[in-house]
Structures are given as C-alpha cells and as structure tokens.
Coordinates of C-alpha atoms in Angstrom, one line a residue:
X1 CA -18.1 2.3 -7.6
X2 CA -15.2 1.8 -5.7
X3 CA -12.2 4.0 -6.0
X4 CA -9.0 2.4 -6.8
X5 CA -6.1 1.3 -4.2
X6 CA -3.5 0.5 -6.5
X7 CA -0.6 -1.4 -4.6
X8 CA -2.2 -0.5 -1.1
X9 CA -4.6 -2.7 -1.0
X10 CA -3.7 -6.9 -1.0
X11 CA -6.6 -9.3 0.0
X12 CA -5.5 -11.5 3.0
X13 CA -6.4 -15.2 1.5
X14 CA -5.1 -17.6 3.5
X15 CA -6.2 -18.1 7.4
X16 CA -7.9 -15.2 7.3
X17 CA -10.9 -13.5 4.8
X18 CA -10.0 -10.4 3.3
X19 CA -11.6 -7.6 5.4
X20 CA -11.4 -6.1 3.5
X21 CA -38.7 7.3 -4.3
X22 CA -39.5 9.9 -2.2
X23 CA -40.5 9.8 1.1
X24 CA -44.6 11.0 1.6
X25 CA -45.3 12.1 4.7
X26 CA -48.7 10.5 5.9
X27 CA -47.8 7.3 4.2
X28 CA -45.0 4.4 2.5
X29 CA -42.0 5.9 0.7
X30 CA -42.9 5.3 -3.3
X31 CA -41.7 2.4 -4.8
X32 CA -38.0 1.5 -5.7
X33 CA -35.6 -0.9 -7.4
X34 CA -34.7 -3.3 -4.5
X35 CA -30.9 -2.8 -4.3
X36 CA -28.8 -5.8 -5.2
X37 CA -28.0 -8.4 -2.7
X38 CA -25.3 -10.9 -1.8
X39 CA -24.7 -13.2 1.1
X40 CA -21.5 -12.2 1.7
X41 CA -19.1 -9.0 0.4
X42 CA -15.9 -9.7 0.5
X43 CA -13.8 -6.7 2.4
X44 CA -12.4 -4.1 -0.1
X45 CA -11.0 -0.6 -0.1
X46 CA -14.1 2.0 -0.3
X47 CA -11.9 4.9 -0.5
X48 CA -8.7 6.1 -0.1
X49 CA -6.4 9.3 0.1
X50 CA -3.1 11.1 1.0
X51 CA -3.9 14.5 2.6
X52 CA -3.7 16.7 5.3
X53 CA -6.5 15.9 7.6
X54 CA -8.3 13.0 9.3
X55 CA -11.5 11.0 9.0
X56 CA -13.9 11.0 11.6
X57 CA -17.8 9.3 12.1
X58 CA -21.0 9.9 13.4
X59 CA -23.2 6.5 15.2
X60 CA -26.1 5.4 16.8
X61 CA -28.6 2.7 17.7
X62 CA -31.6 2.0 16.0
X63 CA -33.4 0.1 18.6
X64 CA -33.1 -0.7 22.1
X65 CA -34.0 -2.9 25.3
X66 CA -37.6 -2.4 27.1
X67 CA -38.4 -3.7 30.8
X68 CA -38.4 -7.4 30.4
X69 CA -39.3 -10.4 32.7
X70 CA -36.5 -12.2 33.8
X71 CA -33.9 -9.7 32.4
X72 CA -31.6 -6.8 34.1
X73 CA -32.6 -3.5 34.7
X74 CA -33.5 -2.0 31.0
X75 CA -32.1 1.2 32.1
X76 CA -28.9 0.0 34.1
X77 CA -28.1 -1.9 30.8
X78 CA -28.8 1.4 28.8
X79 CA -26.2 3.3 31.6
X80 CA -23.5 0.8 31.0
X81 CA -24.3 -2.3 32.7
X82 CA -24.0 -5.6 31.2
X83 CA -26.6 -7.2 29.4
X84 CA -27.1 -8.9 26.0
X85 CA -29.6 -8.3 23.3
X86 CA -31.2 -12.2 23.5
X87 CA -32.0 -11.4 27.5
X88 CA -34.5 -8.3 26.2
X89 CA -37.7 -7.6 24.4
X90 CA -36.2 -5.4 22.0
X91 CA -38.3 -2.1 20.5
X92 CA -37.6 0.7 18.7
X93 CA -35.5 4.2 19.3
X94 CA -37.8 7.0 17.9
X95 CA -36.6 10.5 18.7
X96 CA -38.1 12.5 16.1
X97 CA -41.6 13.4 17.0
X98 CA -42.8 12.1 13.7
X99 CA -46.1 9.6 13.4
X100 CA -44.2 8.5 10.4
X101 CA -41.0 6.6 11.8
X102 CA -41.3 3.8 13.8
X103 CA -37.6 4.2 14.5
X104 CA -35.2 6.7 14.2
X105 CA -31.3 8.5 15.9
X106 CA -29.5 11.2 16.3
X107 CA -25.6 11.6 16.1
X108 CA -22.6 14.0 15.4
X109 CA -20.5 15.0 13.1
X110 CA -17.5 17.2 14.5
X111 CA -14.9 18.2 12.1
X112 CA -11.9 20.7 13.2
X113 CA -12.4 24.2 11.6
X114 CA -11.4 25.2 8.3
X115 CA -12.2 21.7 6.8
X116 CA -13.5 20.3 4.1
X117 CA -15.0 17.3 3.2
X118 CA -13.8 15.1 0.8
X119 CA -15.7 11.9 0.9
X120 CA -19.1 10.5 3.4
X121 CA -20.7 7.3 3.2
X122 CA -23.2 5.9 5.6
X123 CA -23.7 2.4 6.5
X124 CA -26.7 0.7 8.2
X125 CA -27.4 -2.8 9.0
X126 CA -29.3 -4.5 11.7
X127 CA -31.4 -8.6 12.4
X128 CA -34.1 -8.9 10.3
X129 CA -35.7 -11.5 12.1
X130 CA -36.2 -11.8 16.0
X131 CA -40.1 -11.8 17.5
X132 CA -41.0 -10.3 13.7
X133 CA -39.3 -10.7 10.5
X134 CA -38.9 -7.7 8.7
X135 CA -39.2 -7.2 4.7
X136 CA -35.7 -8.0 3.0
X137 CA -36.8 -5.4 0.2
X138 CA -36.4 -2.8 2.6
X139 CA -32.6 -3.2 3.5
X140 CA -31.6 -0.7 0.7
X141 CA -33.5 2.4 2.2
X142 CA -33.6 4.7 5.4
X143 CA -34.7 8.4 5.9
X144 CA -31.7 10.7 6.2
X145 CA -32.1 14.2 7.6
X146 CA -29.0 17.2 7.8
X147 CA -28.9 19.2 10.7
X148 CA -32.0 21.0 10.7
X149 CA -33.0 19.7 7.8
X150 CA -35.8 17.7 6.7
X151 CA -36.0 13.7 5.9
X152 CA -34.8 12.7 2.2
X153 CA -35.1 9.0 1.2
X154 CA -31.8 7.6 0.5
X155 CA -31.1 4.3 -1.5
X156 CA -28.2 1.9 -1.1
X157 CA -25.8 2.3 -4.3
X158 CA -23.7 -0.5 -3.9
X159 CA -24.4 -4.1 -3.1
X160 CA -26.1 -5.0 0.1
X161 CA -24.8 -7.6 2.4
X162 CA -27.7 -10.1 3.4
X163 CA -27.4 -13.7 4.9
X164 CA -28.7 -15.7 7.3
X165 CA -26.7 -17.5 9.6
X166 CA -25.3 -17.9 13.1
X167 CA -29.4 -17.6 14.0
X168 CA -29.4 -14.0 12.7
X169 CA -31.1 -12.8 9.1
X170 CA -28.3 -10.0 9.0
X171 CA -28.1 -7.5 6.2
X172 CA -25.6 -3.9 5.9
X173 CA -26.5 -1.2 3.2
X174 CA -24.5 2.1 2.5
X175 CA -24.6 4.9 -0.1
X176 CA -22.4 7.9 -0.5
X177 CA -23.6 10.9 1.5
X178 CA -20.7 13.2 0.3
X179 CA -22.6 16.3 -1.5
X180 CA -25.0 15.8 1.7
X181 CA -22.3 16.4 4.0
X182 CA -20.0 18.8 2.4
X183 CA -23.0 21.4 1.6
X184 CA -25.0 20.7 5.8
X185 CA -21.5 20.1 7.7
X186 CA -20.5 19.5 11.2
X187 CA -24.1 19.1 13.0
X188 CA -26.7 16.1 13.9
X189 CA -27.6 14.0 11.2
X190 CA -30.5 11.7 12.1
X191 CA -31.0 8.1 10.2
X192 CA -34.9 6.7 10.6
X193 CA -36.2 3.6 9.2
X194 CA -33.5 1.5 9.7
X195 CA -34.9 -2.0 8.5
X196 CA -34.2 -4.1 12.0
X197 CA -37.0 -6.0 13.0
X198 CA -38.0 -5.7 17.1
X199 CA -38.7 -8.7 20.0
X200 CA -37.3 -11.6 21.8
X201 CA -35.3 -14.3 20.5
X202 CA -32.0 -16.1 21.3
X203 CA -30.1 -14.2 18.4
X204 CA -31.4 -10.9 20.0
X205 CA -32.4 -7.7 17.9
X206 CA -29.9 -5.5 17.3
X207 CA -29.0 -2.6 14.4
X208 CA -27.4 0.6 14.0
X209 CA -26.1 3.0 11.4
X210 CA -22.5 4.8 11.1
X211 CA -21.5 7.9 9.2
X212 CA -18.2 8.1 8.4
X213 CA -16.6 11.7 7.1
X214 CA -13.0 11.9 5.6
X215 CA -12.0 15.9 5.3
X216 CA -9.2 18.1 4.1
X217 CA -7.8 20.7 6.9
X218 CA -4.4 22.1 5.8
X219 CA -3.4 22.5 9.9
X220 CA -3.3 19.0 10.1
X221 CA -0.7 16.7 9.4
X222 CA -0.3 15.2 5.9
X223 CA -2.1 11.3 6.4
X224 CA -3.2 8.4 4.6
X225 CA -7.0 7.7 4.8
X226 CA -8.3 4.5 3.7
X227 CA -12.1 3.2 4.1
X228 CA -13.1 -0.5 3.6
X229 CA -16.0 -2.4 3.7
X230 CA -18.0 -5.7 3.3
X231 CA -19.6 -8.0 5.6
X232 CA -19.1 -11.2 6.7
X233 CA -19.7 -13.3 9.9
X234 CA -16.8 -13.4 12.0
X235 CA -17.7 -16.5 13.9
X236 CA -18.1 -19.2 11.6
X237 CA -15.3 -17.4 9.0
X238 CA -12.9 -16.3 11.8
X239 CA -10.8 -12.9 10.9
X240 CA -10.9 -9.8 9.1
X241 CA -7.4 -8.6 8.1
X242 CA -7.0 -5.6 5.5
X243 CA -3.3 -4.9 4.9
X244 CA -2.0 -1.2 3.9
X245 CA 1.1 -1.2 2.0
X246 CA 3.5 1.8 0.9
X247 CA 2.1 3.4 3.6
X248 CA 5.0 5.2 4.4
X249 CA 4.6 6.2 7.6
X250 CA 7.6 8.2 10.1
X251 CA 8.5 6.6 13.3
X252 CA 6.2 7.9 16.3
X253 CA 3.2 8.3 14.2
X254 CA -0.1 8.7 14.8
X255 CA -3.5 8.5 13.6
X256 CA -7.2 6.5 14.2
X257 CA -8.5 3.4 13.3
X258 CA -12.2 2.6 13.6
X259 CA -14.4 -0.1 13.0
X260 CA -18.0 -0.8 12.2
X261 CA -19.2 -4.6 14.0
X262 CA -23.1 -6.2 14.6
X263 CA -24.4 -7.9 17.5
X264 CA -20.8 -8.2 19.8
X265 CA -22.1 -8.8 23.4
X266 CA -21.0 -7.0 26.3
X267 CA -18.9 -9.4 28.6
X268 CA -18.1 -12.1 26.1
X269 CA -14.2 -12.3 25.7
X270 CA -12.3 -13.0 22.8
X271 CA -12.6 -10.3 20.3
X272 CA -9.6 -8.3 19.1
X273 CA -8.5 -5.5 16.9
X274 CA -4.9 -5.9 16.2
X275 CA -2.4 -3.7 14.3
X276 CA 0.8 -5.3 13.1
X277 CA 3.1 -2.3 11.6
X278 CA 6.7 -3.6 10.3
X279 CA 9.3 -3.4 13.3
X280 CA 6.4 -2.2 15.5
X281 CA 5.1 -5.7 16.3
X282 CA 1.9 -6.2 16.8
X283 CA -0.5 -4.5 19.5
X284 CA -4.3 -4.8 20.5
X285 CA -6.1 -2.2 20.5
X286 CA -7.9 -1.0 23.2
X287 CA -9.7 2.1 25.4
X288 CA -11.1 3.3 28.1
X289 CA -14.4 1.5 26.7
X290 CA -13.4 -1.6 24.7
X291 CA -11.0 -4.2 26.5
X292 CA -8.5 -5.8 24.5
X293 CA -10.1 -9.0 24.8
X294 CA -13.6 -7.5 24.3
X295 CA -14.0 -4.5 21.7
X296 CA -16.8 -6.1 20.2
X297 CA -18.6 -5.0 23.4
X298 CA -21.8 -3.1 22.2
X299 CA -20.4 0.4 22.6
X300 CA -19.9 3.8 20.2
X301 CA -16.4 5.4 21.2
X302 CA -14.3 8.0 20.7
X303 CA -10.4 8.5 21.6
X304 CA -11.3 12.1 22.5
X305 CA -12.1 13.1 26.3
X306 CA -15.4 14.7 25.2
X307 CA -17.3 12.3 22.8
X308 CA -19.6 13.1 20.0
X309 CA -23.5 14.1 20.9
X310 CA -25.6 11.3 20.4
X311 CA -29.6 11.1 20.9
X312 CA -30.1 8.5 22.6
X313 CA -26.7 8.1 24.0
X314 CA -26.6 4.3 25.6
X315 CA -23.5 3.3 27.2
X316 CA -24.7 0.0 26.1
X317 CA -25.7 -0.4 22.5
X318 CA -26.7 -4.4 23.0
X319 CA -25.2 -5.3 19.9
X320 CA -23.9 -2.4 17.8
X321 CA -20.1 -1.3 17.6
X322 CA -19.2 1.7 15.9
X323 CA -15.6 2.5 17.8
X324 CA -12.3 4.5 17.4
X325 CA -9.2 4.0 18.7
X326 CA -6.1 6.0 19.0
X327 CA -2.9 5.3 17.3
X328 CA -0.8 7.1 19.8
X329 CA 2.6 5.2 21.0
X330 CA 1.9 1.7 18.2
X331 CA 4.0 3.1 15.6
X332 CA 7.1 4.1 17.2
X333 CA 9.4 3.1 15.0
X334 CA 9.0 4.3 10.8
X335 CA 7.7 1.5 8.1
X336 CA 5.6 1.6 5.3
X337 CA 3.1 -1.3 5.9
X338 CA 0.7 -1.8 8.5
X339 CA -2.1 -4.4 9.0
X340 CA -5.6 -4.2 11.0
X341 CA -7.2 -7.6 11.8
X342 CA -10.5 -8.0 13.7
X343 CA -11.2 -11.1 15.1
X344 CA -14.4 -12.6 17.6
X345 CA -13.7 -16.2 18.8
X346 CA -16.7 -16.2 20.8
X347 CA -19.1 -13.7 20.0
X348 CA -21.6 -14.7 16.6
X349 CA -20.9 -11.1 15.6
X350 CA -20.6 -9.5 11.8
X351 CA -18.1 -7.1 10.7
X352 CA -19.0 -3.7 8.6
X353 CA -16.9 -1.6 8.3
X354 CA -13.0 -0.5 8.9
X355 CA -11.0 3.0 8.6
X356 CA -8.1 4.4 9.6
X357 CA -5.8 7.7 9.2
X358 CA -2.4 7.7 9.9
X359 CA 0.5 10.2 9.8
X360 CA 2.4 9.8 6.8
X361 CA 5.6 10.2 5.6
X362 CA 6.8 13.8 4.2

C-alpha cells in the first residue's frame, strides 16, 4: 500500500495531471498471479518522511543498440553520441554469465557510512513491442540479485502501468525491496529479465530499471523525503506536477530531486524539470548531463563528481532516464511549499517515477 501524505500531498487537476514462483535455473520461473494492470496510474506519494538523511538510487539499461545499417556508430552512441532508439536494431544487455537470462545489469547503491535504510523500491519498465512483442503477463516479474548474492524472483506488489499508445506498448512495475536492501547494503544489485522486447521499429526499443534507497544517517541534516509514482504519457497528456506543501524548508536549502522517464531521445528539445518553491521563483533544472531544454535525454546522472558504478555504463541510454539533480542555490530564500513539474513537448516519452530530499526546517 501506499503510505499516507496527509496535507503534503495535493493532486495538480487542472492543466496539468497529477504526477504524482521461484526462479529454476535450467528453465521458466514457476507460475504466478499476473499482477494487476491499468492503462494509466495516476501520480501519488509512494513514501514519505522527515529525517536526518537523504535518498539516493541505483539504474541501468536493460537493452541496448547493435551495429545497424544506416545508423551511427553503435559504440559512439553508447560513449555519448547522439542517436535515438528508432535509428537501431535494438538487443539485449546480458552481463551475468548465466545461459538463463537473456538480459540482465548491474548498478550501485552508495549510501554515506553509519546509515540505515529506511525504505527501497525498485521500478522497471520498458516497449513491449518493437521487431517482437513481448508477453504482457510478464511485466510483473524480474530476477533481483544483492551484491554477491544469488537471483530471487521478485513480483510487482502494486499495480502495474501498461498502455499502448504514442506507437509504444509501454508498461512500469515496482515492488518494495526494503528488507532486501537493509540486510545486503551499499553494493551492486543486478536486475535480469526485464520484460522489453528487442528490434527495429519507429517507436524504438527501449527499458530500464531504477532502485531507489531512502536512509537514516544522524550526520546528516534533518530533510523531508518524499517518493512518488505512476505512469503516464507525457506527450499526448502534457505535465507531471506533484506539489509538497508544509514543507518547511530554511532559506539557502538544499537537497536532490530525481526522476524516473522512458524513451526521451537524445537531441530532441523541449523537456523540462522545473521547481517552483514560494518566493524562490521558479528554476529548471539542469546538469552537466541534462540541458534545461533536454533532460529527458537518455542518460543516468548523478550531482556528485564521481558517479555510481554501473555495468554497462552507456553515456547514452537510447531511451531511459534515471537522473538527479542538485538543489544547491534554488531555495535561497525560506518557504514551506515547493513544486516539481516534468514536462516533454516533443519527445513521446513516459514518466515513472519522482523523488526528492530537501533540508528542512529545525
């Protein structure tokens, strides 16, 4: 279930949508329940709490570009280049060494020592159809290893996003990881089995999965941490806006904010992540890797100087965001209300998931 938000939380309703079986190796994990599916999830607060401490997230792709006829370098596109998803023959990442996955990623978890975990949840979404069409009954499951440990099958426990449109059969799952992640900690965790479905077509292949990790660490400063999540097409419904109020925050504040999108092409303009905080105005948000006008660019980013170890680690996801962005220098004046909005005018992109921490109030 989700936990409750109380006054924090108001849906945005006008001009905008609220942004709100085992596993046998040698063979097919054992039958399970289907999870239940809707076409669209309206954006709502996952989780939420005041604390000393942050939230942070671990990412990768599920599948990739292949030397194609007609297209850019594969592997300048991998280094950074630009390229889109519908230019490439798309196949599979698989760097476990297992006959068993046909795809499968490693990423990192780094938390500050002396923390503790209070709440993980995974999300993983991806096209089902592109030169194949892959099995809607298998959106609800992936293979989740710990660092070092071995694959456990893990079932979506909430509702799973999953509608066609824009060209795209697009679906998102999640399921709490917390127990997972508080007993394994910091580390690669590796996601395999990610339902996307490989090939060439104008929509493009594209997929991913995100682990996001709120802790406790009593050397940090006291912050609110909210999670939300839904998904919805941001073309053909325009915005995502999910509003924090009694947020309470003291002027020159800092914090993250971070944000899960599918299938935002490198080079097309017109996406935004805005804050709007009280007397603060409003401010896009932006770094190193994600232009104001573009952070729905096919990247995984990190406000820190030395990101988090991924396997692969593509400059260019072609088609899956998972990015944070520092807070540093928007809230320089005290208020107690801030709102994020994610917006893609041109890009036929979806939107997944959105977070934040920021330095609260004593």
């Amino acid at each position: 279930m989700r936990h409750s938000l109380g006054p924090l939380l108001r849906r945005a309703t006008v001009g905008t949508v609220a942004l709100a079986a085992l596993w046998v190796p040698g063979g097919s994990p054992a039958a399970a329940p289907a999870a239940p599916e809707a076409s669209g999830i309206t954006f709502g607060r996952r989780y939420h709490a005041l604390q000393h401490g942050g939230i942070v997230r671990a990412a990768n792709v599920s599948i990739t570009c292949r030397a194609t006829p007609g297209a850019p370098s594969c592997g300048d596109v991998q280094r950074g280049a630009r390229g889109v998803n519908g230019d490439f023959d798309m196949f599979y990442v698989d760097v476990d060494d297992d006959a068993n996955t046909y795809n499968s990623s490693r990423a990192e978890v780094r938390l500050p020592a002396g923390s503790r975990v209070t709440y993980a949840r995974l999300y993983w979404g991806g096209n089902l159809r592109v030169g194949e069409q892959k099995p809607p009954e298998d959106n609800g499951r992936v293979l989740f290893a710990e660092p070092g440990g071995a694959y456990k099958e893990l079932l979506a426990d909430t509702v799973v996003g999953h509608r066609v449109a824009d060209g795209a059969d697009a679906f998102q799952a999640s399921a709490d990881v917390t127990r997972q992640v508080q007993e394994s900690g910091p580390g690669l965790y590796t996601v395999a089995q990610v339902n996307v479905a490989a090939g060439k077509s104008a929509a493009g292949a594209w997929g991913g999965w995100t682990l996001v990790v709120a802790y406790e660490n009593p050397a940090e400063p006291l912050r609110t941490i909210a999670l939300w999540d839904g998904f919805a097409p941001l073309k053909s419904r325009g915005a995502q806006e999910m509003r924090l109020r009694g947020l309470r925050f003291p002027a020159g504040a800092g914090g993250v904010a971070g944000l899960v999108a599918y299938n935002g092409d490198r080079g097309t303009t017109g996406d935004s992540f805005t804050l709007t905080a009280d007397q603060n105005g409003s401010a896009d948000l932006s770094n190193p890797a994600n232009p104001a006008n573009d952070v729905l660019n096919s990247t995984i980013s990190d406000p820190e100087a030395a990101p988090t170890a991924r396997v692969p680690a593509y400059a260019n996801t072609l088609g899956y965001d998972s990015d944070v962005f520092d807070l540093a220098g928007r809230l320089r004046r005290a208020g107690d209300e801030a709102t994020f909005r994610l917006r893609s005018q041109r890009d036929t992109a979806w939107a997944g998931v959105l977070f934040a921490a920021v330095d609260a109030q004593r």
